[in-house]
Tab-separated table of C-alpha atoms and ligand atoms in Angstrom:
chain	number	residue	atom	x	y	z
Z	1275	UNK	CA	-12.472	-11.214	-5.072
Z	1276	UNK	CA	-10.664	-9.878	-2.116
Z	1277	UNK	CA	-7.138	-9.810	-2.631
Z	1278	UNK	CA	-4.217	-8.401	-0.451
Z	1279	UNK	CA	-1.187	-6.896	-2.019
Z	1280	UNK	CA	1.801	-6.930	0.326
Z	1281	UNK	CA	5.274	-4.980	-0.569
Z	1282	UNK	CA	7.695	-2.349	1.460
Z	1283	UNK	CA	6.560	1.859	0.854
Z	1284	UNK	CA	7.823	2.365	-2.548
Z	1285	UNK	CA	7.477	-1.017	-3.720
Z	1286	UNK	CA	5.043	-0.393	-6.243
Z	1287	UNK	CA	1.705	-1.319	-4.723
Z	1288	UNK	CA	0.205	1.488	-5.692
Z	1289	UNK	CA	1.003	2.051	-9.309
Z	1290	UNK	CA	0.136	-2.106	-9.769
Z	1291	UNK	CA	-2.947	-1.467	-7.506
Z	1292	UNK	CA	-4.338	1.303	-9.775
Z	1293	UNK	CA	-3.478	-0.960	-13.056
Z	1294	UNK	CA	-5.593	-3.701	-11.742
Z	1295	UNK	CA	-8.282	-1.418	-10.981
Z	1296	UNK	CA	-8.304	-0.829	-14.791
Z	1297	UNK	CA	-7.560	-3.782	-16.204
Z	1298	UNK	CA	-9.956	-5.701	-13.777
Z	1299	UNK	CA	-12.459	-3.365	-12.311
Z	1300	UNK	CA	-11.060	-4.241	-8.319
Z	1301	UNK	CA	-11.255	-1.708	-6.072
Z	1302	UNK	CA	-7.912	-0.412	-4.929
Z	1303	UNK	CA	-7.921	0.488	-1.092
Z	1304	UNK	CA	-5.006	1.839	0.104
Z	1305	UNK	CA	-5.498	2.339	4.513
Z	1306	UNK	CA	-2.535	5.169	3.813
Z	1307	UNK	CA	-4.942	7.215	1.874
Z	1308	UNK	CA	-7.638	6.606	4.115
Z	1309	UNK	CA	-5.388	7.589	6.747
Z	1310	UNK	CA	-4.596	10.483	5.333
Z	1311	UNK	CA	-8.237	11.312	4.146
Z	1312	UNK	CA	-8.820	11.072	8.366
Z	1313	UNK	CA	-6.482	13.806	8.741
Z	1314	UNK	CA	-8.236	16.032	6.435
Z	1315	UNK	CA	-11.015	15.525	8.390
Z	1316	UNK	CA	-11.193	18.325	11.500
Z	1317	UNK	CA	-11.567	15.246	14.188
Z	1318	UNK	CA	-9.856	15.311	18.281
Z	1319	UNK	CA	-7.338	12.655	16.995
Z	1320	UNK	CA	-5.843	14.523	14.114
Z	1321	UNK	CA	-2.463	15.450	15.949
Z	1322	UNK	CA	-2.068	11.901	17.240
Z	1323	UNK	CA	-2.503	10.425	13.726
Z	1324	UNK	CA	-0.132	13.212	12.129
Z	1325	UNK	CA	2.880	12.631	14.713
Z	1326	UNK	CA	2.736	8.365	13.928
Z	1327	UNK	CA	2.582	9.280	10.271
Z	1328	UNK	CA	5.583	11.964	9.949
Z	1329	UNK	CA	7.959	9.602	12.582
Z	1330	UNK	CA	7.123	6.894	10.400
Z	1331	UNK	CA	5.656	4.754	12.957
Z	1332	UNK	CA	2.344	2.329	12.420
Z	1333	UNK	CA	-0.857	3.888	14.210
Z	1334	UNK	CA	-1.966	1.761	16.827
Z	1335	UNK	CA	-4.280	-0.811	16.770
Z	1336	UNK	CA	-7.083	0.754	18.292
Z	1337	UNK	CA	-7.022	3.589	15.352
Z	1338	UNK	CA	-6.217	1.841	12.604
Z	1339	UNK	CA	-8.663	-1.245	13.332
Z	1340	UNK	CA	-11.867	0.804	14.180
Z	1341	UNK	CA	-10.952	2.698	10.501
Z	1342	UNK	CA	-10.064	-0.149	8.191
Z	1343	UNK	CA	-12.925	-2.650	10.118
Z	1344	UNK	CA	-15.563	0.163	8.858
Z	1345	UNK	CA	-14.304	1.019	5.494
Z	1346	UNK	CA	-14.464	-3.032	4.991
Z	1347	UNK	CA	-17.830	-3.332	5.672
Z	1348	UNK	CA	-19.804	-5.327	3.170
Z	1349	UNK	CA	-17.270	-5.116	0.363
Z	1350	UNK	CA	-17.185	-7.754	-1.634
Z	1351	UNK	CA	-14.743	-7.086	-4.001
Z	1352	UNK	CA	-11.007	-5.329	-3.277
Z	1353	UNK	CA	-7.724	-4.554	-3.845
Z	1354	UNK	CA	-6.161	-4.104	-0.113
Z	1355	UNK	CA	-2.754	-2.531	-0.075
Z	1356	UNK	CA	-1.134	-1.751	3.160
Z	1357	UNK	CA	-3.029	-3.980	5.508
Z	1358	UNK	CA	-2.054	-6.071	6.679
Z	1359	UNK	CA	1.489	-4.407	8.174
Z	1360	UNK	CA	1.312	-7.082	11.533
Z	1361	UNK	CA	0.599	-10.284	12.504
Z	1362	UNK	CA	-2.159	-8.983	14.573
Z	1363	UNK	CA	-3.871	-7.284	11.686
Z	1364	UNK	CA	-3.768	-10.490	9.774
Z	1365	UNK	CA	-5.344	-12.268	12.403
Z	1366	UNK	CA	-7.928	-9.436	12.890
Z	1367	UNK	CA	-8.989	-9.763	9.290
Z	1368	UNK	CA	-9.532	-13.772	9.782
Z	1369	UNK	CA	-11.604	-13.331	12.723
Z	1370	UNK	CA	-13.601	-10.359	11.037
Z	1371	UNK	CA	-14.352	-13.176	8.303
Z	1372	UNK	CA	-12.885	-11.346	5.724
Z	1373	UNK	CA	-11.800	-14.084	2.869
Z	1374	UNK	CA	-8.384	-13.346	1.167
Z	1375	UNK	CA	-8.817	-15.236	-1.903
Z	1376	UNK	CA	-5.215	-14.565	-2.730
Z	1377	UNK	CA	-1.901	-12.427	-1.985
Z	1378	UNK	CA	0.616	-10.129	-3.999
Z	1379	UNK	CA	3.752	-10.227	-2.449
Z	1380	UNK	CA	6.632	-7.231	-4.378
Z	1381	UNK	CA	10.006	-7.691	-3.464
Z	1382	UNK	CA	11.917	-4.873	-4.493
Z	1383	UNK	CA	15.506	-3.555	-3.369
Z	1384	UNK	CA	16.565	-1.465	-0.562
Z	1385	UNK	CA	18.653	0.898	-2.383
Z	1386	UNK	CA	15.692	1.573	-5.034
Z	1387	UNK	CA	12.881	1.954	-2.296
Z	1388	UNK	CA	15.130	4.775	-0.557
Z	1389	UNK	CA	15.317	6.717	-3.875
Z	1390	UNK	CA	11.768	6.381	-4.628
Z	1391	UNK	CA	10.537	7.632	-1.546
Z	1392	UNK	CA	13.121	9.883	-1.033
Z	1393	UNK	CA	12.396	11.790	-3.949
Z	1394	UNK	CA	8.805	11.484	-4.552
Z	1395	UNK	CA	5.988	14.216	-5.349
Z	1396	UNK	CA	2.236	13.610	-4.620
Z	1397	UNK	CA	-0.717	15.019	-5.468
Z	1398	UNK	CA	-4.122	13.728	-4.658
Z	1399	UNK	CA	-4.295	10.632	-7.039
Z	1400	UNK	CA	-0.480	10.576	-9.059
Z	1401	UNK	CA	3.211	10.068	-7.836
Z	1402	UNK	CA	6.068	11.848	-9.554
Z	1403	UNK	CA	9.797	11.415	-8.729
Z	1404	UNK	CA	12.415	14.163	-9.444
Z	1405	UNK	CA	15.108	11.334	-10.585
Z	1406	UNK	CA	12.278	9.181	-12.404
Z	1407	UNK	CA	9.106	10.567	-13.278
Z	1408	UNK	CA	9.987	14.595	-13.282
Z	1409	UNK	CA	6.609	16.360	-14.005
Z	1410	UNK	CA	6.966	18.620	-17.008
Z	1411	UNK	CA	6.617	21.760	-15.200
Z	1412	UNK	CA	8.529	21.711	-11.943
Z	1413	UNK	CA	6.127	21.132	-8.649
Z	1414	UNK	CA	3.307	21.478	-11.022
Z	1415	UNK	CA	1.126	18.203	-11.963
Z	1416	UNK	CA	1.309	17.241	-15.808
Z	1417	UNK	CA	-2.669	17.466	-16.393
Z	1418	UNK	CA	-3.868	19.659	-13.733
Z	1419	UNK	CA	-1.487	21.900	-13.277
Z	1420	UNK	CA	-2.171	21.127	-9.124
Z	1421	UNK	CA	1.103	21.989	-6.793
Z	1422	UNK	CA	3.130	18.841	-6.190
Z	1423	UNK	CA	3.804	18.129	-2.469
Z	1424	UNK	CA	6.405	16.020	-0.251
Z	1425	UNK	CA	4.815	13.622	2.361
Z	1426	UNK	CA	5.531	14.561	5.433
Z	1427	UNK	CA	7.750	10.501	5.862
Z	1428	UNK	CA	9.481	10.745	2.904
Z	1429	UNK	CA	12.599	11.930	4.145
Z	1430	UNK	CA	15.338	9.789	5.561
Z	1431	UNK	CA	14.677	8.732	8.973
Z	1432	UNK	CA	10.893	7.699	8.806
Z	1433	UNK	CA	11.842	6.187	5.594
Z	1434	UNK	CA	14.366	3.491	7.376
Z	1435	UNK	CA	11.469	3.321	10.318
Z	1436	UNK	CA	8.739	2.428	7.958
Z	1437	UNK	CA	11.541	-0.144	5.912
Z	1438	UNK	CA	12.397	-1.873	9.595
Z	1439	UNK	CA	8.855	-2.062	9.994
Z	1440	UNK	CA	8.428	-3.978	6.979
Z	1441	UNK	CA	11.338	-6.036	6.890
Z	1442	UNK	CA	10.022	-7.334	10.829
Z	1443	UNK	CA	6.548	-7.918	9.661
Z	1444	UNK	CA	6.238	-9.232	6.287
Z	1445	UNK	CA	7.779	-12.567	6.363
Z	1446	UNK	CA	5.204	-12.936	9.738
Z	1447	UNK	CA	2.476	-12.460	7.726
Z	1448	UNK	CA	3.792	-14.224	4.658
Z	1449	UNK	CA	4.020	-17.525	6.887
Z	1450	UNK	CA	0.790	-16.770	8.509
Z	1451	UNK	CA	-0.954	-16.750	4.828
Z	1452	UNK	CA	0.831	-20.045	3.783
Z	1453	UNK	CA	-0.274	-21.825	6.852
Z	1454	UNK	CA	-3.750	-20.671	6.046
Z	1455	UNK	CA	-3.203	-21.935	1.825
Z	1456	UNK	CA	-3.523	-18.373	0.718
Z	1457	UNK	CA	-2.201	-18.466	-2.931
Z	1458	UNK	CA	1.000	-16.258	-2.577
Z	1459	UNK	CA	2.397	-14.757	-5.715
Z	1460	UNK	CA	6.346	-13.335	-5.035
Z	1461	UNK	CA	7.304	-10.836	-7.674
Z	1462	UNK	CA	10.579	-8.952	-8.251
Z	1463	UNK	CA	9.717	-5.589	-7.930
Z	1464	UNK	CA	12.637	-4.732	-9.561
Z	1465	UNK	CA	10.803	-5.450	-13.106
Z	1466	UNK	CA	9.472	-2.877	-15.409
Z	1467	UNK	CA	5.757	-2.166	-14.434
Z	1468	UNK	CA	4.623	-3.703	-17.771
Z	1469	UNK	CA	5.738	-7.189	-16.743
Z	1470	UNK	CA	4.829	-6.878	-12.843
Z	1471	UNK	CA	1.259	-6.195	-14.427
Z	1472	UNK	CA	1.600	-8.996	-17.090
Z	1473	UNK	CA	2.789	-11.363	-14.089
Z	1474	UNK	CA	-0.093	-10.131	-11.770
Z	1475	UNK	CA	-3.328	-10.452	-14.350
Z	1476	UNK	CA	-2.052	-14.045	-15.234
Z	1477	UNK	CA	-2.181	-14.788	-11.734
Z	1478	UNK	CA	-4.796	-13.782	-10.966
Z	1479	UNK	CA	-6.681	-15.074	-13.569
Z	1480	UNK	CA	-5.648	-18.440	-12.769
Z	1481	UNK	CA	-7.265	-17.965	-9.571
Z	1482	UNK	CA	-10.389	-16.972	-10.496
Z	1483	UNK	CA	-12.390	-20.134	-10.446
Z	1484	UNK	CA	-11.442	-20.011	-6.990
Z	1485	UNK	CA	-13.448	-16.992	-6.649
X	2065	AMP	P1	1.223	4.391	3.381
X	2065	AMP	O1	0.659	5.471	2.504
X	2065	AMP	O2	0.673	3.031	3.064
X	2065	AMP	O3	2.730	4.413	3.383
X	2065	AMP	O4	0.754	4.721	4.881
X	2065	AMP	C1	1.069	5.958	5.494
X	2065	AMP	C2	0.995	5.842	6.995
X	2065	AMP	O5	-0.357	5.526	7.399
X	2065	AMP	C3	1.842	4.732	7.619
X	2065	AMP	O6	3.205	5.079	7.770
X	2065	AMP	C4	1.130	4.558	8.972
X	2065	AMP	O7	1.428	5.602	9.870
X	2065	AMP	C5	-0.339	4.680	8.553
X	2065	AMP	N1	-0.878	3.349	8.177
X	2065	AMP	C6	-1.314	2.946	6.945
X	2065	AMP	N2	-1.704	1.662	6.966
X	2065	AMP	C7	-1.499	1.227	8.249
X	2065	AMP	C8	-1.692	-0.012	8.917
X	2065	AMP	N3	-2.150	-1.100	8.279
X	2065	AMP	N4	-1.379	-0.083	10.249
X	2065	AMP	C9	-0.925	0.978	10.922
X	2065	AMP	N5	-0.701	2.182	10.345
X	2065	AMP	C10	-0.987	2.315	9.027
């Protein structure tokens, strides 16, 4: 199954992405943590990749391509969130002959987007939000005790970058699925994460025998 799931920063990709993985057994690949993963790595390109990240702009094509065409490789089974963000991604993927069996698509509002990102805390593999999911001891992850950071885009202006970026390319890529009859689920992201999940296994169960 290779499945893409499409939704602004903050939608809830991620959180939905990791429940699938569960539920399902999908791999989740998210290109922002490979991204980031890149810059841990001691490479010539680090800087370059660190100033499009913090302005909130997309890396160009000629990064983020040559990274997401190799981590593709031979997988049979995934989870994609956060490619594609452009047409020309999209269109890279077909000609790579990479078969999207199907496509998540999150709608969730402006105003609750800004607060999520605004206020989130990351660690390596769990989000916490001051206003909605405070860690029990401040800056300090609930199991590991790890220190909670702030990404480097999560403050105001890359946040309304990253949104415009979305807003400009998602219904591009939406039409560009439903002229190829991709299976398109729309879900208001505004739900609790119980039903969002609910909504998404159904789905995607019904699609299996398409598989
Ligand atoms: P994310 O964690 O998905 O918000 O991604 C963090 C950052 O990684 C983005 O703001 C971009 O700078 C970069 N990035 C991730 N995915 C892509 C992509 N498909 N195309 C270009 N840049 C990307």
């Amino acid at each position: 199954m290779k499945i893409i799931i499409l939704g602004a920063p903050g939608a809830g990709k991620g959180t939905q992405a990791d429940l699938i993985n569960k539920l399902l057994a999908i791999e989740h690949i998210s290109t922002g943590e490979i991204v980031r993963k890149e810059l841990l790595k001691q490479n010539e390109s680090i800087n370059k990749i660190n100033d499009y990240i913090k302005n909130g702009l997309l890396l160009p094509d000629d990064i983020i391509l040559n990274l997401i065409g190799n981590y593709l490789k031979n997988k049979k089974n995934f989870l994609l969130d956060g490619f594609p963000r452009t047409l020309d991604q999209a269109i890279f993927l077909l000609k790579a002959n990479v078969n999207i069996n199907c496509i998540i698509n999150i709608n969730t509002e402006e105003n609750i987007i800004i607060k999520r990102l605004k206020y989130r805390l990351i660690n390596t593999n769990k989000n916490y939000n001051i206003l909605f999911k405070k860690p029990k001891i401040k800056n300090n992850d609930d199991k590991t005790g790890e220190k909670l950071k702030k990404r480097s885009d999560d403050v105001l202006l890359p946040i309304q970058k990253r949104l415009n970026m979305y807003i400009k390319n998602n219904t591009v890529i939406l039409d560009f699925y439903k002229k190829n009859n991709i299976p398109i689920l729309n879900i208001n992201g505004n739900e609790t994460i119980k039903t969002i999940s609910y909504k998404i296994n159904l789905f995607i169960k019904n699609h299996e025998k398409n598989f």
